[in-house]
Amino acid sequence: MSKKYVGIDIGGTSLKAGVVDETGTLLSAAKTPLQFTTPEAFVETLAGLSRQAAEAAGIGAEEICAVGMGVPGEVDTEHGTILYTCNIPLADLPVGALFRRYLDVPVYLENDANCAALAEYWAGAGKGCHSLIVVTLGTGVGAGIVLGGKLLRGINGTAGEAGHMVVEPDGVPCTCGRRGCWEQYASANALKRITREAMERCPDSALWVHCAGKLEQISGRSAFQVARECGDETAQAVCRSYVRYLALGVVNLINLFQPDVLCIGGGVSNEADEALLHPLQRIVQQERFGHDPRRTAKVVKAELGNDAGLIGAALLGRMETK
Ligand code: BGC
């Protein structure tokens, strides 16, 4: 019988857990909004979600071989500790040890975008290729880099923190403490901010109707939806600006690593190809270094979509306990 692993994705707005088998297939998933009370309650929620996912997959908790967690920040893989996350209030949390009080299985930690990269490399858009970069567009912007089958971790595991490359000196303040980070222009949160600013400048935009006159109702999808459905110029300008900044970082990553494949994942990557992927590919083609079309990175969508992080987290358990 195929072994089963639980993957947990700690996101900026929700917590997800899923059971994955040895082939990387997601068998079940459970989700709950992210809430903070105490570290213990947070970890208890993670354990509860894991049990829920196991139940939904028709297995008992004792059949879970290992649990892997994708964390939106810096982790100490050796001690199972979350060291620092800039978009949610987690720091110095020995999550592995706490988790085992509820569910006594081996627990492995990794950065969330690194998890997504592992998943795409082994079971998604990067299957069979030499090198792959995944860029995740959610609450923050993350990147995971796999070169020749090996995850690039750097001296402290934080290699690939591409969301915190500065793309605008003295730009928008970032939660990491710097200004002008890529994440402040290419994340879902950034998209909301750019949309809000555009609406404040343009009181006649159809975006106002879409949001029922309330700025709080803007979502990361508003601009793309209104651009598509109403052809609204303000919404279109927001989308153009967003894709422009997205491309800027993507081209920088391609020029640095020249991977076989660069894929974009996370919530924003669900937008229609005509609005997001195709204009991104056009800019990349114009601006990247390396002009031999037969030997340039393919820019695609993450094949595992928003489940990449979850699947990759579960694969950590498979890699470690095999
Ligand atoms: C964090 C990364 C994370 C990314 C996506 C960034 O703000 O620094 O570690 O991968 O958000 O969650």
mmCIF file of C-alpha atoms and ligand atoms in Angstrom:
data_model
loop_
_atom_site.group_PDB
_atom_site.id
_atom_site.type_symbol
_atom_site.label_atom_id
_atom_site.label_comp_id
_atom_site.label_asym_id
_atom_site.label_seq_id
_atom_site.Cartn_x
_atom_site.Cartn_y
_atom_site.Cartn_z
ATOM 1 C CA MET A 1 0.000 0.000 0.000
ATOM 2 C CA SER A 2 1.248 3.467 -0.881
ATOM 3 C CA LYS A 3 2.605 5.502 2.040
ATOM 4 C CA LYS A 4 0.730 8.675 3.015
ATOM 5 C CA TYR A 5 2.186 12.029 4.012
ATOM 6 C CA VAL A 6 0.533 15.183 5.294
ATOM 7 C CA GLY A 7 1.507 18.545 3.889
ATOM 8 C CA ILE A 8 0.609 21.791 5.662
ATOM 9 C CA ASP A 9 0.636 25.170 3.960
ATOM 10 C CA ILE A 10 0.807 28.107 6.359
ATOM 11 C CA GLY A 11 -0.476 30.997 4.276
ATOM 12 C CA GLY A 12 -1.011 34.675 4.912
ATOM 13 C CA THR A 13 -4.797 34.271 5.080
ATOM 14 C CA SER A 14 -5.466 30.564 5.583
ATOM 15 C CA LEU A 15 -4.041 27.292 6.832
ATOM 16 C CA LYS A 16 -4.328 24.217 4.635
ATOM 17 C CA ALA A 17 -3.487 20.562 5.212
ATOM 18 C CA GLY A 18 -3.640 17.717 2.728
ATOM 19 C CA VAL A 19 -2.757 14.059 2.413
ATOM 20 C CA VAL A 20 -0.416 13.186 -0.436
ATOM 21 C CA ASP A 21 0.657 9.729 -1.581
ATOM 22 C CA GLU A 22 4.079 8.583 -2.753
ATOM 23 C CA THR A 23 3.461 9.740 -6.318
ATOM 24 C CA GLY A 24 2.757 13.305 -5.203
ATOM 25 C CA THR A 25 -1.008 13.009 -5.748
ATOM 26 C CA LEU A 26 -3.146 15.080 -3.401
ATOM 27 C CA LEU A 27 -5.813 12.810 -1.913
ATOM 28 C CA SER A 28 -7.637 15.240 0.362
ATOM 29 C CA ALA A 29 -7.430 18.761 1.732
ATOM 30 C CA ALA A 30 -8.776 20.721 4.700
ATOM 31 C CA LYS A 31 -8.658 24.470 5.163
ATOM 32 C CA THR A 32 -9.363 27.075 7.836
ATOM 33 C CA PRO A 33 -8.832 30.863 8.076
ATOM 34 C CA LEU A 34 -5.609 31.942 9.767
ATOM 35 C CA GLN A 35 -6.156 33.156 13.336
ATOM 36 C CA PHE A 36 -3.749 33.876 16.155
ATOM 37 C CA THR A 37 -4.436 33.490 19.815
ATOM 38 C CA THR A 38 -1.559 31.601 21.402
ATOM 39 C CA PRO A 39 1.260 29.574 19.818
ATOM 40 C CA GLU A 40 -0.244 26.430 21.394
ATOM 41 C CA ALA A 41 -3.683 27.112 19.904
ATOM 42 C CA PHE A 42 -2.087 27.787 16.505
ATOM 43 C CA VAL A 43 -0.234 24.467 16.561
ATOM 44 C CA GLU A 44 -3.316 22.646 17.862
ATOM 45 C CA THR A 45 -5.203 23.976 14.824
ATOM 46 C CA LEU A 46 -2.490 22.583 12.535
ATOM 47 C CA ALA A 47 -2.775 19.172 14.196
ATOM 48 C CA GLY A 48 -6.596 19.283 13.980
ATOM 49 C CA LEU A 49 -6.401 20.127 10.266
ATOM 50 C CA SER A 50 -4.018 17.224 9.700
ATOM 51 C CA ARG A 51 -6.450 14.827 11.372
ATOM 52 C CA GLN A 52 -9.291 16.269 9.293
ATOM 53 C CA ALA A 53 -7.302 15.775 6.073
ATOM 54 C CA ALA A 54 -6.444 12.204 7.115
ATOM 55 C CA GLU A 55 -10.084 11.446 7.800
ATOM 56 C CA ALA A 56 -11.118 12.914 4.445
ATOM 57 C CA ALA A 57 -8.540 10.666 2.750
ATOM 58 C CA GLY A 58 -9.982 7.664 4.572
ATOM 59 C CA ILE A 59 -6.895 6.927 6.673
ATOM 60 C CA GLY A 60 -6.294 6.873 10.412
ATOM 61 C CA ALA A 61 -3.891 9.401 11.998
ATOM 62 C CA GLU A 62 -1.561 6.478 12.807
ATOM 63 C CA GLU A 63 -1.108 5.854 9.073
ATOM 64 C CA ILE A 64 0.485 9.275 8.501
ATOM 65 C CA CYS A 65 4.211 8.625 7.882
ATOM 66 C CA ALA A 66 5.324 12.236 8.332
ATOM 67 C CA VAL A 67 4.109 15.824 8.314
ATOM 68 C CA GLY A 68 5.792 18.565 6.289
ATOM 69 C CA MET A 69 5.082 22.269 6.773
ATOM 70 C CA GLY A 70 5.572 25.096 4.294
ATOM 71 C CA VAL A 71 6.289 28.301 6.181
ATOM 72 C CA PRO A 72 6.139 31.821 4.660
ATOM 73 C CA GLY A 73 9.548 32.804 5.996
ATOM 74 C CA GLU A 74 12.742 31.549 7.564
ATOM 75 C CA VAL A 75 12.943 28.167 9.271
ATOM 76 C CA ASP A 76 15.474 26.155 11.224
ATOM 77 C CA THR A 77 15.019 22.791 9.513
ATOM 78 C CA GLU A 78 17.256 20.987 11.985
ATOM 79 C CA HIS A 79 15.291 21.922 15.082
ATOM 80 C CA GLY A 80 11.856 22.275 13.499
ATOM 81 C CA THR A 81 11.575 25.942 14.463
ATOM 82 C CA ILE A 82 9.955 28.833 12.629
ATOM 83 C CA LEU A 83 12.522 31.619 13.008
ATOM 84 C CA TYR A 84 10.893 34.589 11.299
ATOM 85 C CA THR A 85 7.981 35.459 9.027
ATOM 86 C CA CYS A 86 7.413 39.022 7.917
ATOM 87 C CA ASN A 87 3.729 38.879 6.947
ATOM 88 C CA ILE A 88 2.320 36.938 9.886
ATOM 89 C CA PRO A 89 3.283 37.194 13.558
ATOM 90 C CA LEU A 90 5.328 34.009 13.977
ATOM 91 C CA ALA A 91 8.846 34.050 15.384
ATOM 92 C CA ASP A 92 11.025 31.599 17.267
ATOM 93 C CA LEU A 93 8.243 29.028 17.376
ATOM 94 C CA PRO A 94 9.351 25.415 17.991
ATOM 95 C CA VAL A 95 6.447 24.216 15.883
ATOM 96 C CA GLY A 96 7.811 20.702 15.328
ATOM 97 C CA ALA A 97 8.115 19.886 19.043
ATOM 98 C CA LEU A 98 4.755 21.478 19.877
ATOM 99 C CA PHE A 99 3.031 19.648 17.016
ATOM 100 C CA ARG A 100 4.257 16.273 18.235
ATOM 101 C CA ARG A 101 2.336 16.771 21.484
ATOM 102 C CA TYR A 102 -0.830 16.401 19.432
ATOM 103 C CA LEU A 103 0.293 13.997 16.718
ATOM 104 C CA ASP A 104 3.417 11.954 17.300
ATOM 105 C CA VAL A 105 4.944 11.768 13.807
ATOM 106 C CA PRO A 106 8.164 13.141 12.300
ATOM 107 C CA VAL A 107 7.717 16.821 11.357
ATOM 108 C CA TYR A 108 9.751 18.622 8.674
ATOM 109 C CA LEU A 109 9.813 22.336 7.893
ATOM 110 C CA GLU A 110 10.753 24.300 4.783
ATOM 111 C CA ASN A 111 10.029 27.705 3.291
ATOM 112 C CA ASP A 112 6.655 27.688 1.491
ATOM 113 C CA ALA A 113 7.991 28.748 -1.924
ATOM 114 C CA ASN A 114 10.755 26.154 -1.645
ATOM 115 C CA CYS A 115 8.036 23.558 -1.052
ATOM 116 C CA ALA A 116 6.197 24.749 -4.164
ATOM 117 C CA ALA A 117 9.428 24.480 -6.163
ATOM 118 C CA LEU A 118 10.049 20.912 -4.970
ATOM 119 C CA ALA A 119 6.505 19.937 -5.907
ATOM 120 C CA GLU A 120 6.670 21.499 -9.363
ATOM 121 C CA TYR A 121 10.079 19.956 -9.965
ATOM 122 C CA TRP A 122 9.055 16.405 -9.020
ATOM 123 C CA ALA A 123 5.417 16.328 -10.036
ATOM 124 C CA GLY A 124 4.525 19.456 -12.013
ATOM 125 C CA ALA A 125 5.812 21.926 -14.617
ATOM 126 C CA GLY A 126 9.458 21.031 -14.033
ATOM 127 C CA LYS A 127 9.197 17.248 -14.337
ATOM 128 C CA GLY A 128 12.248 15.946 -16.150
ATOM 129 C CA CYS A 129 14.001 19.320 -16.443
ATOM 130 C CA HIS A 130 17.379 20.332 -15.023
ATOM 131 C CA SER A 131 16.522 23.546 -13.255
ATOM 132 C CA LEU A 132 13.369 25.312 -12.252
ATOM 133 C CA ILE A 133 12.280 28.446 -10.442
ATOM 134 C CA VAL A 134 8.838 28.863 -8.929
ATOM 135 C CA VAL A 135 7.570 32.343 -8.105
ATOM 136 C CA THR A 136 4.526 32.377 -5.811
ATOM 137 C CA LEU A 137 2.184 35.346 -5.923
ATOM 138 C CA GLY A 138 0.065 35.465 -2.785
ATOM 139 C CA THR A 139 0.047 37.578 0.375
ATOM 140 C CA GLY A 140 3.787 37.875 -0.235
ATOM 141 C CA VAL A 141 6.047 36.987 -3.155
ATOM 142 C CA GLY A 142 8.174 33.902 -2.682
ATOM 143 C CA ALA A 143 10.603 32.036 -4.888
ATOM 144 C CA GLY A 144 12.067 28.557 -4.797
ATOM 145 C CA ILE A 145 15.047 27.585 -6.932
ATOM 146 C CA VAL A 146 15.927 24.000 -7.874
ATOM 147 C CA LEU A 147 19.197 23.544 -9.739
ATOM 148 C CA GLY A 148 20.088 20.110 -11.076
ATOM 149 C CA GLY A 149 17.571 18.454 -8.752
ATOM 150 C CA LYS A 150 18.839 20.259 -5.649
ATOM 151 C CA LEU A 151 16.969 22.955 -3.802
ATOM 152 C CA LEU A 152 19.112 26.075 -3.457
ATOM 153 C CA ARG A 153 19.029 26.897 0.252
ATOM 154 C CA GLY A 154 22.135 29.045 0.764
ATOM 155 C CA ILE A 155 24.015 29.275 4.036
ATOM 156 C CA ASN A 156 20.884 29.711 6.171
ATOM 157 C CA GLY A 157 18.054 28.301 4.082
ATOM 158 C CA THR A 158 16.794 31.693 2.916
ATOM 159 C CA ALA A 159 18.246 31.630 -0.606
ATOM 160 C CA GLY A 160 15.597 32.619 -3.124
ATOM 161 C CA GLU A 161 13.900 35.320 -1.022
ATOM 162 C CA ALA A 162 13.190 37.081 -4.300
ATOM 163 C CA GLY A 163 10.184 38.930 -2.917
ATOM 164 C CA HIS A 164 12.617 41.067 -0.964
ATOM 165 C CA MET A 165 14.778 42.167 -3.901
ATOM 166 C CA VAL A 166 14.401 45.918 -4.167
ATOM 167 C CA VAL A 167 12.853 47.013 -7.456
ATOM 168 C CA GLU A 168 12.155 50.650 -6.439
ATOM 169 C CA PRO A 169 14.770 52.424 -4.311
ATOM 170 C CA ASP A 170 12.927 54.413 -1.609
ATOM 171 C CA GLY A 171 9.704 52.724 -2.737
ATOM 172 C CA VAL A 172 6.807 51.376 -0.706
ATOM 173 C CA PRO A 173 7.840 50.248 2.818
ATOM 174 C CA CYS A 174 7.976 46.467 3.134
ATOM 175 C CA THR A 175 7.108 44.362 6.175
ATOM 176 C CA CYS A 176 10.726 43.114 6.106
ATOM 177 C CA GLY A 177 12.009 46.591 6.981
ATOM 178 C CA ARG A 178 13.349 47.596 3.548
ATOM 179 C CA ARG A 179 11.653 49.822 1.010
ATOM 180 C CA GLY A 180 10.638 49.047 -2.550
ATOM 181 C CA CYS A 181 10.737 45.248 -2.300
ATOM 182 C CA TRP A 182 9.364 43.297 -5.292
ATOM 183 C CA GLU A 183 6.676 41.890 -2.988
ATOM 184 C CA GLN A 184 5.266 45.396 -2.546
ATOM 185 C CA TYR A 185 4.567 45.541 -6.311
ATOM 186 C CA ALA A 186 3.901 41.953 -7.373
ATOM 187 C CA SER A 187 1.971 40.259 -4.520
ATOM 188 C CA ALA A 188 -1.805 39.949 -4.205
ATOM 189 C CA ASN A 189 -1.637 42.542 -1.423
ATOM 190 C CA ALA A 190 0.280 44.880 -3.728
ATOM 191 C CA LEU A 191 -2.342 44.380 -6.405
ATOM 192 C CA LYS A 192 -4.993 45.468 -3.909
ATOM 193 C CA ARG A 193 -2.965 48.548 -2.976
ATOM 194 C CA ILE A 194 -2.353 49.562 -6.613
ATOM 195 C CA THR A 195 -6.070 49.080 -7.323
ATOM 196 C CA ARG A 196 -7.055 51.246 -4.353
ATOM 197 C CA GLU A 197 -4.659 54.022 -5.353
ATOM 198 C CA ALA A 198 -5.979 53.982 -8.926
ATOM 199 C CA MET A 199 -9.576 54.186 -7.701
ATOM 200 C CA GLU A 200 -8.751 57.138 -5.476
ATOM 201 C CA ARG A 201 -7.347 58.927 -8.532
ATOM 202 C CA CYS A 202 -10.240 57.929 -10.831
ATOM 203 C CA PRO A 203 -13.692 58.395 -9.300
ATOM 204 C CA ASP A 204 -15.358 57.430 -12.616
ATOM 205 C CA SER A 205 -13.765 54.000 -12.839
ATOM 206 C CA ALA A 206 -16.053 50.965 -13.087
ATOM 207 C CA LEU A 207 -13.963 49.568 -10.234
ATOM 208 C CA TRP A 208 -16.111 51.663 -7.882
ATOM 209 C CA VAL A 209 -19.274 49.936 -9.088
ATOM 210 C CA HIS A 210 -17.576 46.549 -8.735
ATOM 211 C CA CYS A 211 -16.667 47.359 -5.134
ATOM 212 C CA ALA A 212 -20.096 48.832 -4.332
ATOM 213 C CA GLY A 213 -18.414 52.154 -3.589
ATOM 214 C CA LYS A 214 -16.302 50.647 -0.782
ATOM 215 C CA LEU A 215 -12.522 50.537 -0.876
ATOM 216 C CA GLU A 216 -12.554 47.686 1.705
ATOM 217 C CA GLN A 217 -14.228 45.466 -0.879
ATOM 218 C CA ILE A 218 -11.253 45.505 -3.241
ATOM 219 C CA SER A 219 -9.718 42.078 -3.711
ATOM 220 C CA GLY A 220 -6.658 40.887 -5.562
ATOM 221 C CA ARG A 221 -9.003 39.892 -8.402
ATOM 222 C CA SER A 222 -10.917 43.195 -8.776
ATOM 223 C CA ALA A 223 -8.695 44.881 -11.353
ATOM 224 C CA PHE A 224 -8.396 41.815 -13.596
ATOM 225 C CA GLN A 225 -12.118 41.128 -13.406
ATOM 226 C CA VAL A 226 -13.200 44.711 -14.158
ATOM 227 C CA ALA A 227 -10.626 45.024 -16.959
ATOM 228 C CA ARG A 228 -11.974 41.827 -18.522
ATOM 229 C CA GLU A 229 -15.680 42.415 -18.030
ATOM 230 C CA CYS A 230 -15.965 46.189 -18.532
ATOM 231 C CA GLY A 231 -12.838 47.090 -20.517
ATOM 232 C CA ASP A 232 -12.359 49.822 -17.879
ATOM 233 C CA GLU A 233 -9.251 51.905 -18.648
ATOM 234 C CA THR A 234 -8.293 52.400 -14.977
ATOM 235 C CA ALA A 235 -8.509 48.660 -14.274
ATOM 236 C CA GLN A 236 -6.527 47.913 -17.426
ATOM 237 C CA ALA A 237 -3.819 50.351 -16.353
ATOM 238 C CA VAL A 238 -3.610 48.628 -12.947
ATOM 239 C CA CYS A 239 -3.164 45.240 -14.648
ATOM 240 C CA ARG A 240 -0.499 46.631 -16.988
ATOM 241 C CA SER A 241 1.429 48.147 -14.103
ATOM 242 C CA TYR A 242 1.154 44.923 -12.108
ATOM 243 C CA VAL A 243 2.407 42.744 -14.983
ATOM 244 C CA ARG A 244 5.217 45.228 -15.640
ATOM 245 C CA TYR A 245 6.539 44.859 -12.101
ATOM 246 C CA LEU A 246 6.000 41.115 -12.137
ATOM 247 C CA ALA A 247 8.048 40.873 -15.328
ATOM 248 C CA LEU A 248 10.812 43.017 -13.889
ATOM 249 C CA GLY A 249 11.549 40.495 -11.135
ATOM 250 C CA VAL A 250 10.990 37.492 -13.378
ATOM 251 C CA VAL A 251 13.518 38.778 -15.926
ATOM 252 C CA ASN A 252 16.013 39.446 -13.125
ATOM 253 C CA LEU A 253 15.637 35.857 -11.901
ATOM 254 C CA ILE A 254 15.968 34.439 -15.406
ATOM 255 C CA ASN A 255 19.078 36.501 -16.085
ATOM 256 C CA LEU A 256 20.634 35.310 -12.839
ATOM 257 C CA PHE A 257 19.868 31.597 -13.107
ATOM 258 C CA GLN A 258 18.788 30.884 -16.709
ATOM 259 C CA PRO A 259 16.593 27.978 -15.564
ATOM 260 C CA ASP A 260 14.884 25.581 -17.985
ATOM 261 C CA VAL A 261 11.527 26.571 -16.569
ATOM 262 C CA LEU A 262 10.233 29.469 -14.502
ATOM 263 C CA CYS A 263 6.691 28.993 -13.325
ATOM 264 C CA ILE A 264 4.343 31.304 -11.534
ATOM 265 C CA GLY A 265 2.020 30.018 -8.838
ATOM 266 C CA GLY A 266 -0.034 31.338 -5.945
ATOM 267 C CA GLY A 267 -3.489 32.907 -6.070
ATOM 268 C CA VAL A 268 -2.777 35.638 -8.636
ATOM 269 C CA SER A 269 -1.522 33.082 -11.154
ATOM 270 C CA ASN A 270 -5.127 31.899 -11.576
ATOM 271 C CA GLU A 271 -5.908 34.965 -13.723
ATOM 272 C CA ALA A 272 -6.629 34.304 -17.396
ATOM 273 C CA ASP A 273 -3.559 33.708 -19.570
ATOM 274 C CA GLU A 274 -4.445 36.586 -21.934
ATOM 275 C CA ALA A 275 -4.323 38.998 -19.011
ATOM 276 C CA LEU A 276 -1.348 37.683 -17.065
ATOM 277 C CA LEU A 277 0.800 34.917 -18.521
ATOM 278 C CA HIS A 278 0.853 36.067 -22.147
ATOM 279 C CA PRO A 279 1.804 39.720 -21.479
ATOM 280 C CA LEU A 280 4.378 38.450 -18.968
ATOM 281 C CA GLN A 281 5.870 36.110 -21.576
ATOM 282 C CA ARG A 282 6.016 38.947 -24.114
ATOM 283 C CA ILE A 283 7.957 41.259 -21.784
ATOM 284 C CA VAL A 284 10.274 38.440 -20.721
ATOM 285 C CA GLN A 285 10.994 37.611 -24.350
ATOM 286 C CA GLN A 286 11.852 41.222 -25.121
ATOM 287 C CA GLU A 287 13.993 41.893 -22.075
ATOM 288 C CA ARG A 288 15.816 38.753 -20.965
ATOM 289 C CA PHE A 289 19.442 38.095 -21.659
ATOM 290 C CA GLY A 290 20.047 35.138 -23.961
ATOM 291 C CA HIS A 291 18.645 35.524 -27.440
ATOM 292 C CA ASP A 292 18.729 31.987 -28.764
ATOM 293 C CA PRO A 293 15.043 31.057 -28.709
ATOM 294 C CA ARG A 294 15.922 27.345 -28.464
ATOM 295 C CA ARG A 295 17.807 27.905 -25.239
ATOM 296 C CA THR A 296 15.733 30.236 -23.111
ATOM 297 C CA ALA A 297 13.666 29.632 -20.003
ATOM 298 C CA LYS A 298 10.075 28.612 -20.560
ATOM 299 C CA VAL A 299 7.746 30.842 -18.553
ATOM 300 C CA VAL A 300 4.620 28.903 -17.597
ATOM 301 C CA LYS A 301 1.980 28.576 -14.921
ATOM 302 C CA ALA A 302 2.589 26.240 -12.009
ATOM 303 C CA GLU A 303 0.959 22.964 -13.029
ATOM 304 C CA LEU A 304 -0.062 22.110 -9.506
ATOM 305 C CA GLY A 305 -1.620 25.550 -9.114
ATOM 306 C CA ASN A 306 -2.323 26.668 -5.596
ATOM 307 C CA ASP A 307 -1.747 23.145 -4.253
ATOM 308 C CA ALA A 308 1.973 23.198 -5.092
ATOM 309 C CA GLY A 309 2.986 24.398 -1.610
ATOM 310 C CA LEU A 310 0.867 21.764 0.095
ATOM 311 C CA ILE A 311 2.138 18.934 -2.097
ATOM 312 C CA GLY A 312 5.750 20.076 -1.744
ATOM 313 C CA ALA A 313 5.420 20.213 2.044
ATOM 314 C CA ALA A 314 4.175 16.618 2.040
ATOM 315 C CA LEU A 315 7.050 15.609 -0.266
ATOM 316 C CA LEU A 316 9.489 16.809 2.424
ATOM 317 C CA GLY A 317 8.259 13.957 4.583
ATOM 318 C CA ARG A 318 8.639 11.511 1.716
ATOM 319 C CA MET A 319 12.182 12.672 0.935
ATOM 320 C CA GLU A 320 13.271 12.436 4.574
ATOM 321 C CA THR A 321 11.640 9.160 5.579
ATOM 322 C CA LYS A 322 12.168 7.106 2.413
HETATM 323 C C1 BGC B 1 8.525 35.655 2.628
HETATM 324 C C2 BGC B 1 8.947 34.375 1.960
HETATM 325 C C3 BGC B 1 7.730 33.638 1.458
HETATM 326 C C4 BGC B 1 6.864 34.530 0.610
HETATM 327 C C5 BGC B 1 5.585 33.845 0.181
HETATM 328 C C6 BGC B 1 7.684 36.456 1.677
HETATM 329 O O1 BGC B 1 7.293 37.638 2.300
HETATM 330 O O2 BGC B 1 9.653 36.404 3.024
HETATM 331 O O3 BGC B 1 9.687 33.582 2.847
HETATM 332 O O4 BGC B 1 8.166 32.539 0.717
HETATM 333 O O5 BGC B 1 6.528 35.708 1.308
HETATM 334 O O6 BGC B 1 4.837 33.435 1.267
#
